[in-house]
PDB file of C-alpha atoms and ligand atoms in Angstrom:
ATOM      1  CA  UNK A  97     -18.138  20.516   4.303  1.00 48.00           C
ATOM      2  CA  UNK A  98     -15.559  17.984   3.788  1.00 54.00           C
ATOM      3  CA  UNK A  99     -14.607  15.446   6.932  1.00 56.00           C
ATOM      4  CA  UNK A 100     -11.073  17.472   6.808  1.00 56.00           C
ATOM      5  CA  UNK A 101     -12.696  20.642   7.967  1.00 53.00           C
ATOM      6  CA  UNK A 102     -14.008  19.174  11.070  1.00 61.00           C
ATOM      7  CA  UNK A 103     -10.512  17.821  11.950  1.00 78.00           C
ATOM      8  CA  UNK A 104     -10.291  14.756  10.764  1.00 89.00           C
ATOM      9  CA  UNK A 105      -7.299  13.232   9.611  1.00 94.00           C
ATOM     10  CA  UNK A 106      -7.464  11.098   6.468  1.00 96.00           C
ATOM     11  CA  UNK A 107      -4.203   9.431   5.243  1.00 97.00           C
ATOM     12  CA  UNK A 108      -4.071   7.851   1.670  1.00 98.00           C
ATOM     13  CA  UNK A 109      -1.393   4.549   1.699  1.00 98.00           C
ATOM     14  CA  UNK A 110      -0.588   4.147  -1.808  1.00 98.00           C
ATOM     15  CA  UNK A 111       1.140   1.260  -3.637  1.00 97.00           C
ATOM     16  CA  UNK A 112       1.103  -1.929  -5.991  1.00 96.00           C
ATOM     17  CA  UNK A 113       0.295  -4.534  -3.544  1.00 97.00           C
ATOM     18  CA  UNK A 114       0.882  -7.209  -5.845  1.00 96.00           C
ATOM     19  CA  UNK A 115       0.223  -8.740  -3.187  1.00 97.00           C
ATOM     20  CA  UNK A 116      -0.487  -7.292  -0.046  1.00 98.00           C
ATOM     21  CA  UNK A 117       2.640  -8.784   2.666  1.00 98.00           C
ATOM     22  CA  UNK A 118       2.527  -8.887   6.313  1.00 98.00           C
ATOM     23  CA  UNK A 119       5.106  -5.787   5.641  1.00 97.00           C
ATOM     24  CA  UNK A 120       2.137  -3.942   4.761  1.00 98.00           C
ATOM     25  CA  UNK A 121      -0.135  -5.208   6.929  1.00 98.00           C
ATOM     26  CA  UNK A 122       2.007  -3.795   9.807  1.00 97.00           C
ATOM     27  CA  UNK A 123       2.073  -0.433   8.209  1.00 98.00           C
ATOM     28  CA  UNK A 124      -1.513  -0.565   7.630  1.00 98.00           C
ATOM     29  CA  UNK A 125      -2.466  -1.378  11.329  1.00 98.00           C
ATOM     30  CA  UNK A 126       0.005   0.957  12.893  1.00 98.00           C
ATOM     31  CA  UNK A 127      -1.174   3.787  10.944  1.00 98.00           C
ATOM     32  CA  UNK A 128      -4.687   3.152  11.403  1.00 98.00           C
ATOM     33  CA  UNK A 129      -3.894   3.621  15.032  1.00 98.00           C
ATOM     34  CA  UNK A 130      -2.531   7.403  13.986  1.00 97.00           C
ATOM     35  CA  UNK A 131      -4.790   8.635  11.887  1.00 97.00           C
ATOM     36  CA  UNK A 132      -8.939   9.341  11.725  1.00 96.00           C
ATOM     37  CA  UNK A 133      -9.187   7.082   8.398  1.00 97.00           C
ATOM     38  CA  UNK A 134      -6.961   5.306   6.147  1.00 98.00           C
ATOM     39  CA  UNK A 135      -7.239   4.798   2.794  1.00 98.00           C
ATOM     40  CA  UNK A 136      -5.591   2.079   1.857  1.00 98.00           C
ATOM     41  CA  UNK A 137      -4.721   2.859  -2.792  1.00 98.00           C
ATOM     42  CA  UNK A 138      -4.346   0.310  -5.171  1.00 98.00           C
ATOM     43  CA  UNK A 139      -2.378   1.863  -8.224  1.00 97.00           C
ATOM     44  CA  UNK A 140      -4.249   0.374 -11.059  1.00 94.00           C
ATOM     45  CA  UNK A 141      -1.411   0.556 -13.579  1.00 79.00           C
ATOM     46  CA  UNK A 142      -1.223  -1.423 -17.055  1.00 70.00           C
ATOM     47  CA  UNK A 143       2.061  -1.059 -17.749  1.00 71.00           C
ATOM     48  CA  UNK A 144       3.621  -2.780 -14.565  1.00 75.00           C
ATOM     49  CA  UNK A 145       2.250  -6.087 -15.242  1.00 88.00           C
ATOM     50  CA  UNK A 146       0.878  -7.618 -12.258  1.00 94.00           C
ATOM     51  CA  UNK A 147       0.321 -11.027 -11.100  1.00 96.00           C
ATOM     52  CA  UNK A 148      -2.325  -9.498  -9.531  1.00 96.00           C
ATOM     53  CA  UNK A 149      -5.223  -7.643 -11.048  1.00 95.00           C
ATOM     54  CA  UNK A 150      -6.520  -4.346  -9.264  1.00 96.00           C
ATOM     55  CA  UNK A 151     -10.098  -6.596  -8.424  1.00 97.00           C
ATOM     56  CA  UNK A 152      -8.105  -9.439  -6.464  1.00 97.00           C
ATOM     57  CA  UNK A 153      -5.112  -6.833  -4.860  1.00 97.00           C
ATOM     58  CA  UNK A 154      -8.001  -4.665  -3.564  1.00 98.00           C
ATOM     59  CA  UNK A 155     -10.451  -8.145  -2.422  1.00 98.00           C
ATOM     60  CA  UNK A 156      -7.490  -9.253  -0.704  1.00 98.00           C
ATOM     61  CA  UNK A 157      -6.867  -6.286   1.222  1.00 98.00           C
ATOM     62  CA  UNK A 158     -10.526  -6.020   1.928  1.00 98.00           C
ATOM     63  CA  UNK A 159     -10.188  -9.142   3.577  1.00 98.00           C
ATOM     64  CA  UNK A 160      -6.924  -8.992   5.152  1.00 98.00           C
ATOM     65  CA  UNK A 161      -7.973  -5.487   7.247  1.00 98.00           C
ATOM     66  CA  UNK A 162     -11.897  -6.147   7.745  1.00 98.00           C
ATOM     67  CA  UNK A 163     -11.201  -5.972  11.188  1.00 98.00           C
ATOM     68  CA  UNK A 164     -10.146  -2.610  11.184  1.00 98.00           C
ATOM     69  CA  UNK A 165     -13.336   0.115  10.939  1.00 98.00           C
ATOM     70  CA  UNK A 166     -11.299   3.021   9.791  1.00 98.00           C
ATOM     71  CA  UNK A 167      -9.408   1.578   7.004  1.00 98.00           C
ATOM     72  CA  UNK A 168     -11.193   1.783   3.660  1.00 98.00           C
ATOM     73  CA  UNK A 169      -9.684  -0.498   0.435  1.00 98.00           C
ATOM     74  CA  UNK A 170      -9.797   1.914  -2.738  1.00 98.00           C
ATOM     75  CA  UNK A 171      -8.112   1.776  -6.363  1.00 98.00           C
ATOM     76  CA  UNK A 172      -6.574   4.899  -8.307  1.00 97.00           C
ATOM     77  CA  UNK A 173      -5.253   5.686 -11.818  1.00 94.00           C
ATOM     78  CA  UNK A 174      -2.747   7.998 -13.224  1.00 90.00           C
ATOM     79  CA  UNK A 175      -1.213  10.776 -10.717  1.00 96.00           C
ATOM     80  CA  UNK A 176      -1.605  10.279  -6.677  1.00 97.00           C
ATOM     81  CA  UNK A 177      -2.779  13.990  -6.069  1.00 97.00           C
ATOM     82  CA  UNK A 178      -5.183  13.921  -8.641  1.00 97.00           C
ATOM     83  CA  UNK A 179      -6.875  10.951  -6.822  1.00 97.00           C
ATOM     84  CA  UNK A 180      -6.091  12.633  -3.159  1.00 96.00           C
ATOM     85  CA  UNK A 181      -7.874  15.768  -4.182  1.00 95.00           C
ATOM     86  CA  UNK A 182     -10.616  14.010  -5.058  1.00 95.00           C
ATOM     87  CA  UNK A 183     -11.164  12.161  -1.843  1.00 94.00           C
ATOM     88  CA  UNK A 184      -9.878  15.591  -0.232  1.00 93.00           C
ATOM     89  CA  UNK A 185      -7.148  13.802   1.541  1.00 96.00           C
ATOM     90  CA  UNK A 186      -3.521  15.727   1.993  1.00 96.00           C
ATOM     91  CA  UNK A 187      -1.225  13.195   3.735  1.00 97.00           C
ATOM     92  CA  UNK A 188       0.258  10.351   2.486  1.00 98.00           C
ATOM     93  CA  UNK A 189       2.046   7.566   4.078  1.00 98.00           C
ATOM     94  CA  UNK A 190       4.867   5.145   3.012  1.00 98.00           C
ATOM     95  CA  UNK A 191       6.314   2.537   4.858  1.00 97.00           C
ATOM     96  CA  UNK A 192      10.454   2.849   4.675  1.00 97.00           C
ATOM     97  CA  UNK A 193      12.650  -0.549   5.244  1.00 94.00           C
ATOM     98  CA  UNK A 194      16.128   0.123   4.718  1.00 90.00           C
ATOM     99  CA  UNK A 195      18.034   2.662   3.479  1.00 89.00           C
ATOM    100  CA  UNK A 196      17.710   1.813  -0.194  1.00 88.00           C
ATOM    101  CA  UNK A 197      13.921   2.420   0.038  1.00 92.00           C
ATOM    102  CA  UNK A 198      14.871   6.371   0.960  1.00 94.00           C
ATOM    103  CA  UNK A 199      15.910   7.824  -2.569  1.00 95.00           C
ATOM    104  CA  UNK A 200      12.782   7.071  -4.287  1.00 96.00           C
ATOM    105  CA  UNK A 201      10.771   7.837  -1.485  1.00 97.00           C
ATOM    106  CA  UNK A 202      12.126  11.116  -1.136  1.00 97.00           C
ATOM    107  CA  UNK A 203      12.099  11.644  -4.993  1.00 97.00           C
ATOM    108  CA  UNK A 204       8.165  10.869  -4.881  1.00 98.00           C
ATOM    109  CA  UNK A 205       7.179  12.873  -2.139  1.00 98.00           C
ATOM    110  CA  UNK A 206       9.012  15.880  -3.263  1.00 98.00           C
ATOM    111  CA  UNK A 207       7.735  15.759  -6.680  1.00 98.00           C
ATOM    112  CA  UNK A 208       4.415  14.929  -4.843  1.00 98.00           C
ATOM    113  CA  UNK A 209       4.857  18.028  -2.724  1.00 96.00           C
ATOM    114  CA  UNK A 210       5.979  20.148  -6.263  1.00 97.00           C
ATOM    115  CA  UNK A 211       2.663  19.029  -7.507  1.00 97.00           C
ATOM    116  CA  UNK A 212       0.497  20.283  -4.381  1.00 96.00           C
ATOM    117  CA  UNK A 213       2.184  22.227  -1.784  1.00 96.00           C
ATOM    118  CA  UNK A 214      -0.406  20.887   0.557  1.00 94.00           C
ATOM    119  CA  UNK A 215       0.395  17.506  -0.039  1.00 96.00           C
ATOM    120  CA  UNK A 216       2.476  15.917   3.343  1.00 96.00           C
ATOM    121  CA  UNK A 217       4.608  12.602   3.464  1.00 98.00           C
ATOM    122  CA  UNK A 218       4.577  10.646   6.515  1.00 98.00           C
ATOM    123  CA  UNK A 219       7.138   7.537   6.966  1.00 97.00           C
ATOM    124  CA  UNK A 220       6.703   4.875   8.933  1.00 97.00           C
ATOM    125  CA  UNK A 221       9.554   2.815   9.329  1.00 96.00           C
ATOM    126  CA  UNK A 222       8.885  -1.050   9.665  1.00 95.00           C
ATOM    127  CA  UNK A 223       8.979  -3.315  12.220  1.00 95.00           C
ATOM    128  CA  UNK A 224      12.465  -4.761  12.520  1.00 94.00           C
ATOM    129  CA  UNK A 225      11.390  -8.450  11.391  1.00 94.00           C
ATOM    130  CA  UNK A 226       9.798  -6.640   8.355  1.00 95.00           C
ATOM    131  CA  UNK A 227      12.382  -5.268   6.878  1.00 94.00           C
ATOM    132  CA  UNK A 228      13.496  -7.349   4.213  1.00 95.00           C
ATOM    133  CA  UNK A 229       9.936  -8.231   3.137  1.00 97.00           C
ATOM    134  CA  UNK A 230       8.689  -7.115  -0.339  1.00 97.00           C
ATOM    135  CA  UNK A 231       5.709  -8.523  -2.464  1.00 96.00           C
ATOM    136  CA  UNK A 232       8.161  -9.250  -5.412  1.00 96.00           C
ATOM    137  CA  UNK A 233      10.788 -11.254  -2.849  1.00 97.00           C
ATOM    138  CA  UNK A 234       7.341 -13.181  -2.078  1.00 98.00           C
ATOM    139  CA  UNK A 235       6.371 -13.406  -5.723  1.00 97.00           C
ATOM    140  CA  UNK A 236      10.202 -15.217  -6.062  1.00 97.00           C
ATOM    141  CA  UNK A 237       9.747 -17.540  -3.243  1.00 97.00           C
ATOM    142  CA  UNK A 238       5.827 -18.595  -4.119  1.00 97.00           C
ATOM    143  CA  UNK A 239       6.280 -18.912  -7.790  1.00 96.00           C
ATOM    144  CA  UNK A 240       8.767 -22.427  -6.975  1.00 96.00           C
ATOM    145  CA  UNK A 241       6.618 -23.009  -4.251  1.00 95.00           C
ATOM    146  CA  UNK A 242       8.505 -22.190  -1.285  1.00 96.00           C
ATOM    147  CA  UNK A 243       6.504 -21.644   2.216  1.00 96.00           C
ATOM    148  CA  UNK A 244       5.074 -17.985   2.334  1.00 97.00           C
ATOM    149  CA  UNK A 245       3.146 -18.289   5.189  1.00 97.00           C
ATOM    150  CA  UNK A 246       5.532 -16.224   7.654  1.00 96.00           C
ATOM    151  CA  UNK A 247       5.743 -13.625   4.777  1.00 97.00           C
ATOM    152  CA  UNK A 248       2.088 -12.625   3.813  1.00 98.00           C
ATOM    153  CA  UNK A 249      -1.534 -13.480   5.614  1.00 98.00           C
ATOM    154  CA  UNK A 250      -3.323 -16.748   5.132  1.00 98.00           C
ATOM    155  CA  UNK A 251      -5.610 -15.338   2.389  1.00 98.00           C
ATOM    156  CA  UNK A 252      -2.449 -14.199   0.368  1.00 98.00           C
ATOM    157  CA  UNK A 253      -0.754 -17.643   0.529  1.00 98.00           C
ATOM    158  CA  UNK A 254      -3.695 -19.557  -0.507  1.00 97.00           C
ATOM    159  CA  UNK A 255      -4.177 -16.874  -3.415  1.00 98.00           C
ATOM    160  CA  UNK A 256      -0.460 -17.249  -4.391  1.00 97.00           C
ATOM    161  CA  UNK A 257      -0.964 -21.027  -4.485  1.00 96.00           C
ATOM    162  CA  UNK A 258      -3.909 -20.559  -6.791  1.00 96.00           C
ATOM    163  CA  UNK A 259      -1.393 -18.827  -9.419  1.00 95.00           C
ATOM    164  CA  UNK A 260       1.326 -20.889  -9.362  1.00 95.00           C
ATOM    165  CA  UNK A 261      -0.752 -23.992  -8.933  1.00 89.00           C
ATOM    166  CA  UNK A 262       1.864 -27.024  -9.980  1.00 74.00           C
ATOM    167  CA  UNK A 263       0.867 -28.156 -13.289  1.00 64.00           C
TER     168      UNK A 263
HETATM  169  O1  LIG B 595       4.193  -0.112  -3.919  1.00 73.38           O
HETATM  170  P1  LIG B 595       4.931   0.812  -4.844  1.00 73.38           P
HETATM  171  O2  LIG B 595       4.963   0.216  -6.232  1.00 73.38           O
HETATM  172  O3  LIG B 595       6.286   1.183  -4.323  1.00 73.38           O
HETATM  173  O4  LIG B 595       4.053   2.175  -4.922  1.00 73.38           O
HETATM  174  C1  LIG B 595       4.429   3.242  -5.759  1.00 73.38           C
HETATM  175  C2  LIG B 595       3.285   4.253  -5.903  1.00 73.38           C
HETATM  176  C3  LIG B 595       2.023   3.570  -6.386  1.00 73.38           C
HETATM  177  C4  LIG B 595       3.017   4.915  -4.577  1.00 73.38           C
HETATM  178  C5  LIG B 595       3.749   5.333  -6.929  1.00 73.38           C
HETATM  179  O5  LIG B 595       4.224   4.684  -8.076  1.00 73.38           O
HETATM  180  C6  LIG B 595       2.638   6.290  -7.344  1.00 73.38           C
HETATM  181  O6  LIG B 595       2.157   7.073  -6.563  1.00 73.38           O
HETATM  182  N1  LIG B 595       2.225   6.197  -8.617  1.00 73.38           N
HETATM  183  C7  LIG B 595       1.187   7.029  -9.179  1.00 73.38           C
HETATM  184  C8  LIG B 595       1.761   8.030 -10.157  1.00 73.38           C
HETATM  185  C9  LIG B 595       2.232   9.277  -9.461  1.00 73.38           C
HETATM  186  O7  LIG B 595       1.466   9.965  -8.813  1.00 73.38           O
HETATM  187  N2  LIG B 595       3.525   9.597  -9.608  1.00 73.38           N
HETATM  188  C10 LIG B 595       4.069  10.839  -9.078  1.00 73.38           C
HETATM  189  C11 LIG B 595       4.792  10.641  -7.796  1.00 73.38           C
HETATM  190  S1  LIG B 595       6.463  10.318  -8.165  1.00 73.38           S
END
């Protein structure tokens, strides 16, 4: 019998992380607190390309959320409720920052909700000092070597530095 029929509530947080902020962090660790287990979803997905691959996104989640026993670090491919119903998870959640985030958030969990009627969004909006914080805004500041190390944990920064190591 699956972990769902004795009442536990497993919650899928899907994205890029490419990479993982301190955004994310926040939504991981506050969520954690809400639900039974998190599973924390790397979209594997070719045609974005990355800085990141899928093996050093999901490594650097592993290590950024060790601390936290109900958080699991996974990787998916093509459609989210494919992978969900497979792991026999039915709620999803998305961290919102500003009003701009809201149209395609409510574009992908309606069609996510078209797909599987059991399928429930939750939104977690982030922490005030968050807000403006995305992994391509870090991306921009890293890649001419501004200071990151406010924006994303230690293990990011010294990844970050690793790719845009001055030549
Ligand atoms: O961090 P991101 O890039 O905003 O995350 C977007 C993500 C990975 C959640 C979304 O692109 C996704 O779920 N992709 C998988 C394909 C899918 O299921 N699409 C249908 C929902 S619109």
């Amino acid at each position: 019998m699956s972990q769902e029929h004795f009442g536990m509530k497993i919650a899928v947080y899907p994205g890029s992380f490419d990479p993982v902020t301190n955004g994310h962090l926040d939504i991981i660790r506050r969520s954690a607190k809400v639900f039974d287990k998190l599973i924390v979803a790397v979209l594997n997905n070719t045609s974005k390309n990355p800085l990141f691959t899928v093996e050093e996104r999901t490594e650097l989640l592993q290590k950024v959320t060790s601390d936290l026993p109900n958080v699991e670090i996974d990787s998916f491919r093509d459609l989210l409720i494919n992978y969900m119903k497979d792991k026999n998870a039915h709620l999803i959640v998305r961290g919102l920052r500003a009003v701009s985030d809201f149209e395609y958030e409510l574009q992908m969990a309606s069609t996510n909700q078209k797909l599987d009627e059991n399928i429930e969004t939750f939104f977690m909006t982030s922490t005030p000092m968050y807000s403006y914080l995305s992994s391509s805004i870090v991306k921009e500041v890293a890649r001419f070597h501004g200071p990151v190390g406010d924006l994303v944990p230690v293990e990011v920064e010294k990844a970050l530095h690793g790719k845009y190591a001055r030549s």
